[in-house]
């Protein structure tokens, strides 16, 4: 039995996208087919992968093996920085599409800005614009861009990104960037939406143990993860929680039957420590992170 799907979001080019999706970062390829099948069975209709995750092929296999029509699944993937540049990015689309086993990708985004090689980043985005014009992708966007990166992109290119996928969880909320998105018509998609990164990358406080979140969760008979997901959805963001555990995959989708009050939303807003857990976009260079993405 699947739970009702939260209301979709309409992107700036009128394409609709589920507001709650399924992430597969750090999901080993050998566990990806089973995880995505469980997610589709639970009701998820957005899968977020990336060339750099090494599991696009398994995401595609799971969708093909599932009972769900390809047309009913929103596939999002990301171009890695070693494939930036106009021609390289056009080719990177082909690599991803072939691994996924599809002709068209629903949302294709640049995984990171490459501040040291911003011209390459712009050329990569121009390739996304071409893919959009040619109908190879339904929407294009970016990830981990700051306000400064977005301004430089907007000044130099024609299509406003539909999405910026960024780190947002109760301990790091990027409010100035979110406000800029709203002004420009860019949708905010939260990665590590339940603060997984506070758990797998850190020894400090974990969002899952936060007393404010747990108190709200207890009042509804829900989990901390469910409360955090509800917080994103009610504030207009989409979220792409990851799990390889069937019970958690289902739990994270089961968020349609309760509503946080304005005070509860404000209490979670108040948890922002303004400290990034993921890599600083300024530190992303081809030298440090330029691993090659294999051919299909
Ligand atoms: N654009 C980017 O640079 C970027 C960066 C990071 C992530 N992402 C995307 O965002 C997705 C989600 O981010 P994320 O994986 O970093 O973090 P997340 O979804 O916030 O949390 C995932 C972590 O929390 C655990 N977990 C999942 N559900 C849980 C629950 N209900 N209760 C307790 N623990 C739970 C998972 O472990 P188990 O698997 O063991 O359940 C995993 O360790 C990724 O999969 C990826 O698609 C994008």
Tab-separated table of C-alpha atoms and ligand atoms in Angstrom:
chain	number	residue	atom	x	y	z
A	1	UNK	CA	0.000	0.000	0.000
A	2	UNK	CA	1.536	3.324	-0.963
A	3	UNK	CA	0.836	6.545	0.913
A	4	UNK	CA	-0.571	9.607	-0.897
A	5	UNK	CA	2.059	11.624	-2.720
A	6	UNK	CA	2.665	15.216	-1.564
A	7	UNK	CA	1.581	17.968	-3.975
A	8	UNK	CA	4.010	18.378	-6.903
A	9	UNK	CA	5.916	21.589	-7.549
A	10	UNK	CA	5.647	23.479	-10.823
A	11	UNK	CA	9.048	24.565	-12.126
A	12	UNK	CA	9.707	27.874	-13.893
A	13	UNK	CA	9.142	26.271	-17.317
A	14	UNK	CA	5.789	24.769	-16.214
A	15	UNK	CA	7.159	21.233	-15.891
A	16	UNK	CA	5.792	19.582	-12.743
A	17	UNK	CA	8.059	17.626	-10.409
A	18	UNK	CA	7.235	15.568	-7.320
A	19	UNK	CA	8.117	17.518	-4.183
A	20	UNK	CA	9.323	14.405	-2.370
A	21	UNK	CA	11.869	12.226	-4.124
A	22	UNK	CA	14.336	9.470	-3.429
A	23	UNK	CA	18.112	10.044	-3.292
A	24	UNK	CA	20.760	7.425	-3.991
A	25	UNK	CA	24.038	9.129	-3.008
A	26	UNK	CA	26.275	6.506	-1.302
A	27	UNK	CA	23.873	3.721	-2.225
A	28	UNK	CA	26.191	0.998	-3.517
A	29	UNK	CA	25.352	-0.120	-7.079
A	30	UNK	CA	24.600	-3.635	-5.816
A	31	UNK	CA	21.929	-2.246	-3.462
A	32	UNK	CA	20.515	0.376	-5.809
A	33	UNK	CA	18.072	-1.757	-7.827
A	34	UNK	CA	16.432	-3.137	-4.670
A	35	UNK	CA	16.302	0.284	-2.975
A	36	UNK	CA	14.767	2.049	-5.964
A	37	UNK	CA	12.229	-0.757	-6.425
A	38	UNK	CA	11.190	-0.401	-2.780
A	39	UNK	CA	10.942	3.377	-3.219
A	40	UNK	CA	8.772	3.095	-6.344
A	41	UNK	CA	6.556	0.574	-4.555
A	42	UNK	CA	6.222	2.980	-1.606
A	43	UNK	CA	5.023	5.711	-3.971
A	44	UNK	CA	8.101	7.816	-4.796
A	45	UNK	CA	8.023	9.117	-8.366
A	46	UNK	CA	11.234	11.188	-8.365
A	47	UNK	CA	14.653	9.520	-8.261
A	48	UNK	CA	17.736	11.709	-7.788
A	49	UNK	CA	21.029	10.215	-8.940
A	50	UNK	CA	24.255	11.593	-10.453
A	51	UNK	CA	26.947	10.499	-12.863
A	52	UNK	CA	29.360	10.711	-9.929
A	53	UNK	CA	27.316	8.281	-7.790
A	54	UNK	CA	28.184	5.360	-10.074
A	55	UNK	CA	24.658	3.914	-9.925
A	56	UNK	CA	22.756	5.464	-12.852
A	57	UNK	CA	22.649	2.086	-14.622
A	58	UNK	CA	21.021	0.444	-11.584
A	59	UNK	CA	18.513	3.289	-11.218
A	60	UNK	CA	17.513	2.728	-14.852
A	61	UNK	CA	17.266	-1.040	-14.370
A	62	UNK	CA	15.019	-0.621	-11.348
A	63	UNK	CA	12.670	1.736	-13.194
A	64	UNK	CA	12.534	-0.635	-16.157
A	65	UNK	CA	11.882	-3.629	-13.867
A	66	UNK	CA	9.200	-1.875	-11.822
A	67	UNK	CA	5.447	-1.847	-12.277
A	68	UNK	CA	5.587	1.916	-12.824
A	69	UNK	CA	5.621	3.406	-16.338
A	70	UNK	CA	8.783	5.287	-17.266
A	71	UNK	CA	6.583	8.309	-18.102
A	72	UNK	CA	5.370	8.411	-14.492
A	73	UNK	CA	8.869	8.607	-12.996
A	74	UNK	CA	10.767	11.896	-12.833
A	75	UNK	CA	14.470	11.110	-13.355
A	76	UNK	CA	16.993	13.650	-12.128
A	77	UNK	CA	20.730	13.300	-12.656
A	78	UNK	CA	23.841	15.465	-12.511
A	79	UNK	CA	26.817	16.169	-14.751
A	80	UNK	CA	30.142	15.804	-12.956
A	81	UNK	CA	32.797	18.577	-13.212
A	82	UNK	CA	35.246	16.466	-15.239
A	83	UNK	CA	32.649	16.567	-18.046
A	84	UNK	CA	32.217	20.360	-18.057
A	85	UNK	CA	32.634	22.224	-21.347
A	86	UNK	CA	30.121	22.468	-24.194
A	87	UNK	CA	30.949	19.318	-26.173
A	88	UNK	CA	31.951	17.285	-23.112
A	89	UNK	CA	28.655	18.047	-21.410
A	90	UNK	CA	26.649	17.118	-24.495
A	91	UNK	CA	28.524	13.808	-24.446
A	92	UNK	CA	27.987	13.443	-20.692
A	93	UNK	CA	24.229	13.619	-21.330
A	94	UNK	CA	24.597	10.650	-23.683
A	95	UNK	CA	26.605	8.697	-21.098
A	96	UNK	CA	23.955	9.281	-18.432
A	97	UNK	CA	20.991	8.652	-20.735
A	98	UNK	CA	22.517	5.382	-21.988
A	99	UNK	CA	23.283	4.168	-18.465
A	100	UNK	CA	19.775	5.110	-17.347
A	101	UNK	CA	18.337	3.456	-20.458
A	102	UNK	CA	16.247	6.470	-21.433
A	103	UNK	CA	16.060	8.874	-24.387
A	104	UNK	CA	15.038	11.861	-22.304
A	105	UNK	CA	16.070	12.956	-18.800
A	106	UNK	CA	13.506	14.900	-16.799
A	107	UNK	CA	15.900	17.174	-14.916
A	108	UNK	CA	19.603	17.494	-15.705
A	109	UNK	CA	21.729	19.667	-13.434
A	110	UNK	CA	25.358	20.703	-13.012
A	111	UNK	CA	26.573	18.946	-9.857
A	112	UNK	CA	28.850	21.744	-8.663
A	113	UNK	CA	30.031	25.148	-9.742
A	114	UNK	CA	33.700	25.041	-10.705
A	115	UNK	CA	34.807	28.457	-9.474
A	116	UNK	CA	38.395	28.042	-10.663
A	117	UNK	CA	37.140	27.244	-14.183
A	118	UNK	CA	33.925	29.189	-14.367
A	119	UNK	CA	34.069	29.491	-18.152
A	120	UNK	CA	33.895	25.676	-18.323
A	121	UNK	CA	30.903	25.798	-15.971
A	122	UNK	CA	29.158	28.315	-18.242
A	123	UNK	CA	29.932	26.236	-21.331
A	124	UNK	CA	28.502	23.174	-19.563
A	125	UNK	CA	25.328	25.105	-18.785
A	126	UNK	CA	25.084	26.240	-22.428
A	127	UNK	CA	25.131	22.558	-23.375
A	128	UNK	CA	22.211	21.992	-20.990
A	129	UNK	CA	20.378	24.846	-22.749
A	130	UNK	CA	20.927	23.082	-26.085
A	131	UNK	CA	19.687	19.771	-24.668
A	132	UNK	CA	16.591	21.560	-23.379
A	133	UNK	CA	15.926	23.215	-26.736
A	134	UNK	CA	16.340	19.828	-28.452
A	135	UNK	CA	13.894	18.113	-26.086
A	136	UNK	CA	16.555	15.783	-24.686
A	137	UNK	CA	15.822	17.050	-21.184
A	138	UNK	CA	12.612	18.531	-19.781
A	139	UNK	CA	14.246	20.934	-17.326
A	140	UNK	CA	17.758	22.094	-16.442
A	141	UNK	CA	19.369	23.404	-13.303
A	142	UNK	CA	22.354	23.512	-11.016
A	143	UNK	CA	23.486	22.297	-7.626
A	144	UNK	CA	25.600	23.817	-4.882
A	145	UNK	CA	25.620	27.238	-6.553
A	146	UNK	CA	25.917	30.252	-4.246
A	147	UNK	CA	24.239	33.609	-4.920
A	148	UNK	CA	27.472	34.794	-6.528
A	149	UNK	CA	27.666	31.770	-8.837
A	150	UNK	CA	24.018	32.181	-9.790
A	151	UNK	CA	24.485	35.887	-10.584
A	152	UNK	CA	27.411	35.087	-12.859
A	153	UNK	CA	25.398	32.335	-14.544
A	154	UNK	CA	22.301	34.494	-14.995
A	155	UNK	CA	24.406	37.297	-16.506
A	156	UNK	CA	25.967	35.002	-19.096
A	157	UNK	CA	23.238	32.534	-20.122
A	158	UNK	CA	19.641	32.603	-21.384
A	159	UNK	CA	17.647	29.999	-19.426
A	160	UNK	CA	17.063	30.598	-15.720
A	161	UNK	CA	17.844	27.330	-13.878
A	162	UNK	CA	14.659	25.550	-12.848
A	163	UNK	CA	16.321	24.176	-9.716
A	164	UNK	CA	19.310	24.725	-7.457
A	165	UNK	CA	19.822	21.578	-5.386
A	166	UNK	CA	21.594	22.662	-2.194
A	167	UNK	CA	22.372	21.485	1.312
A	168	UNK	CA	19.344	22.372	3.469
A	169	UNK	CA	18.484	20.740	6.783
A	170	UNK	CA	17.533	22.249	10.135
A	171	UNK	CA	21.184	22.948	11.070
A	172	UNK	CA	22.113	24.632	7.744
A	173	UNK	CA	19.318	26.509	6.008
A	174	UNK	CA	20.975	28.944	3.534
A	175	UNK	CA	18.171	31.507	3.934
A	176	UNK	CA	19.805	34.258	1.824
A	177	UNK	CA	20.269	31.827	-1.033
A	178	UNK	CA	16.684	30.583	-0.700
A	179	UNK	CA	15.424	34.175	-0.838
A	180	UNK	CA	17.473	34.786	-3.986
A	181	UNK	CA	15.966	31.657	-5.530
A	182	UNK	CA	12.453	32.924	-4.822
A	183	UNK	CA	13.253	36.310	-6.402
A	184	UNK	CA	14.608	34.619	-9.536
A	185	UNK	CA	12.023	31.835	-9.882
A	186	UNK	CA	14.526	29.082	-9.067
A	187	UNK	CA	13.163	26.142	-7.070
A	188	UNK	CA	15.087	25.138	-3.931
A	189	UNK	CA	15.646	21.394	-3.694
A	190	UNK	CA	17.105	20.246	-0.388
A	191	UNK	CA	19.885	17.667	-0.297
A	192	UNK	CA	20.623	15.924	2.983
A	193	UNK	CA	17.090	17.085	3.840
A	194	UNK	CA	16.898	15.119	7.084
A	195	UNK	CA	20.452	16.065	7.980
A	196	UNK	CA	21.989	12.737	7.064
A	197	UNK	CA	25.262	14.580	6.657
A	198	UNK	CA	25.186	15.506	10.367
A	199	UNK	CA	25.165	11.778	11.012
A	200	UNK	CA	27.519	10.179	8.461
A	201	UNK	CA	30.107	13.005	8.171
A	202	UNK	CA	30.334	14.344	11.710
A	203	UNK	CA	30.809	13.545	15.352
A	204	UNK	CA	28.724	16.525	16.501
A	205	UNK	CA	24.984	16.838	17.097
A	206	UNK	CA	22.733	14.885	14.754
A	207	UNK	CA	19.472	16.350	13.514
A	208	UNK	CA	17.818	12.995	14.298
A	209	UNK	CA	18.519	13.555	18.025
A	210	UNK	CA	17.522	17.219	18.163
A	211	UNK	CA	15.250	17.822	21.199
A	212	UNK	CA	13.095	20.442	19.424
A	213	UNK	CA	12.495	18.186	16.441
A	214	UNK	CA	11.896	15.140	18.633
A	215	UNK	CA	9.351	17.004	20.776
A	216	UNK	CA	7.396	18.012	17.667
A	217	UNK	CA	7.676	14.471	16.323
A	218	UNK	CA	6.360	13.007	19.562
A	219	UNK	CA	3.339	15.325	19.520
A	220	UNK	CA	2.250	13.775	16.207
A	221	UNK	CA	3.442	10.222	16.809
A	222	UNK	CA	5.863	10.742	13.895
A	223	UNK	CA	9.644	10.450	13.563
A	224	UNK	CA	12.237	13.227	13.476
A	225	UNK	CA	12.866	12.468	9.787
A	226	UNK	CA	9.156	12.814	8.981
A	227	UNK	CA	8.971	16.162	10.784
A	228	UNK	CA	12.003	17.492	8.872
A	229	UNK	CA	10.493	16.404	5.557
A	230	UNK	CA	7.173	18.049	6.417
A	231	UNK	CA	9.094	21.255	7.266
A	232	UNK	CA	10.654	21.317	3.782
A	233	UNK	CA	7.400	20.628	1.984
A	234	UNK	CA	5.415	23.210	3.938
A	235	UNK	CA	8.106	25.840	3.254
A	236	UNK	CA	7.933	25.126	-0.487
A	237	UNK	CA	11.123	23.137	-0.980
A	238	UNK	CA	11.385	19.700	-2.507
A	239	UNK	CA	13.379	17.053	-0.645
A	240	UNK	CA	15.170	13.875	-1.713
A	241	UNK	CA	15.881	11.730	1.373
A	242	UNK	CA	18.063	8.650	0.927
A	243	UNK	CA	17.865	5.278	2.629
A	244	UNK	CA	18.699	1.705	1.752
A	245	UNK	CA	16.396	0.375	4.483
A	246	UNK	CA	12.865	-0.508	3.331
A	247	UNK	CA	11.215	0.601	6.593
A	248	UNK	CA	12.907	4.009	6.448
A	249	UNK	CA	12.189	4.392	2.720
A	250	UNK	CA	8.498	3.948	3.511
A	251	UNK	CA	8.676	6.107	6.659
A	252	UNK	CA	10.236	9.003	4.754
A	253	UNK	CA	7.389	8.973	2.227
A	254	UNK	CA	4.659	8.771	4.846
A	255	UNK	CA	4.348	12.485	5.570
A	256	UNK	CA	0.988	13.428	4.105
A	257	UNK	CA	-1.144	12.910	7.220
A	258	UNK	CA	0.002	15.717	9.535
A	259	UNK	CA	0.599	19.464	9.324
A	260	UNK	CA	3.145	21.507	11.272
A	261	UNK	CA	1.871	24.747	12.803
A	262	UNK	CA	3.462	28.136	12.095
A	263	UNK	CA	5.063	27.980	15.552
A	264	UNK	CA	6.510	24.546	14.868
A	265	UNK	CA	7.914	25.678	11.515
A	266	UNK	CA	9.431	28.720	13.238
A	267	UNK	CA	10.955	26.528	15.956
A	268	UNK	CA	12.743	24.445	13.306
A	269	UNK	CA	13.767	27.617	11.427
A	270	UNK	CA	15.372	28.677	14.718
A	271	UNK	CA	17.743	25.680	14.724
A	272	UNK	CA	19.886	27.108	11.907
A	273	UNK	CA	23.576	27.104	12.892
A	274	UNK	CA	24.600	28.565	9.523
A	275	UNK	CA	27.443	26.073	9.261
A	276	UNK	CA	27.872	24.155	6.028
A	277	UNK	CA	28.526	20.404	6.463
A	278	UNK	CA	29.143	19.582	2.808
A	279	UNK	CA	32.167	20.754	0.806
A	280	UNK	CA	32.604	24.472	0.284
A	281	UNK	CA	31.917	25.074	-3.426
A	282	UNK	CA	35.077	27.220	-3.473
A	283	UNK	CA	37.166	24.120	-2.711
A	284	UNK	CA	35.888	22.096	-5.667
A	285	UNK	CA	38.662	21.896	-8.269
A	286	UNK	CA	39.430	19.523	-11.112
A	287	UNK	CA	42.686	18.659	-9.337
A	288	UNK	CA	40.919	17.585	-6.129
A	289	UNK	CA	37.627	16.219	-7.437
A	290	UNK	CA	38.154	15.607	-11.145
A	291	UNK	CA	37.508	11.841	-11.243
A	292	UNK	CA	36.568	10.578	-14.697
A	293	UNK	CA	33.041	9.383	-15.427
A	294	UNK	CA	33.150	6.103	-17.406
A	295	UNK	CA	31.503	5.689	-20.797
A	296	UNK	CA	28.140	3.914	-20.828
B	1	LIG	N1	23.983	17.767	-4.963
B	1	LIG	C1	24.807	17.330	-4.035
B	1	LIG	O1	25.974	17.742	-3.934
B	1	LIG	C2	24.305	16.321	-3.064
B	1	LIG	C3	25.047	16.039	-1.889
B	1	LIG	C4	24.543	15.097	-1.002
B	1	LIG	C5	23.322	14.478	-1.269
B	1	LIG	N2	22.651	14.748	-2.424
B	1	LIG	C6	21.359	14.085	-2.745
B	1	LIG	O2	20.490	14.170	-1.623
B	1	LIG	C7	20.119	12.859	-1.202
B	1	LIG	C8	19.914	12.819	0.279
B	1	LIG	O3	21.033	13.345	0.974
B	1	LIG	P1	21.913	12.490	1.988
B	1	LIG	O4	21.915	11.101	1.548
B	1	LIG	O5	23.169	13.211	2.132
B	1	LIG	O6	21.160	12.675	3.379
B	1	LIG	P2	19.705	12.397	3.995
B	1	LIG	O7	18.762	11.891	2.998
B	1	LIG	O8	19.367	13.611	4.770
B	1	LIG	O9	20.020	11.241	5.063
B	1	LIG	C9	20.434	9.976	4.648
B	1	LIG	C10	21.096	9.282	5.843
B	1	LIG	O10	20.169	9.164	6.910
B	1	LIG	C11	19.830	7.794	7.132
B	1	LIG	N3	18.353	7.758	7.200
B	1	LIG	C12	17.482	7.780	6.167
B	1	LIG	N4	16.218	7.792	6.612
B	1	LIG	C13	16.276	7.775	7.957
B	1	LIG	C14	15.296	7.777	8.964
B	1	LIG	N5	13.986	7.790	8.665
B	1	LIG	N6	15.700	7.757	10.261
B	1	LIG	C15	17.028	7.738	10.570
B	1	LIG	N7	18.016	7.735	9.644
B	1	LIG	C16	17.637	7.762	8.338
B	1	LIG	C17	20.392	7.027	5.958
B	1	LIG	O11	20.906	5.769	6.358
B	1	LIG	P3	20.324	4.369	5.746
B	1	LIG	O12	20.541	4.411	4.267
B	1	LIG	O13	21.184	3.354	6.453
B	1	LIG	O14	18.881	4.329	6.135
B	1	LIG	C18	21.573	7.913	5.520
B	1	LIG	O15	22.718	7.674	6.300
B	1	LIG	C19	21.281	11.999	-1.702
B	1	LIG	O16	20.983	10.626	-1.727
B	1	LIG	C20	21.518	12.592	-3.042
B	1	LIG	O17	20.532	12.152	-3.963
B	1	LIG	C21	23.125	15.668	-3.303
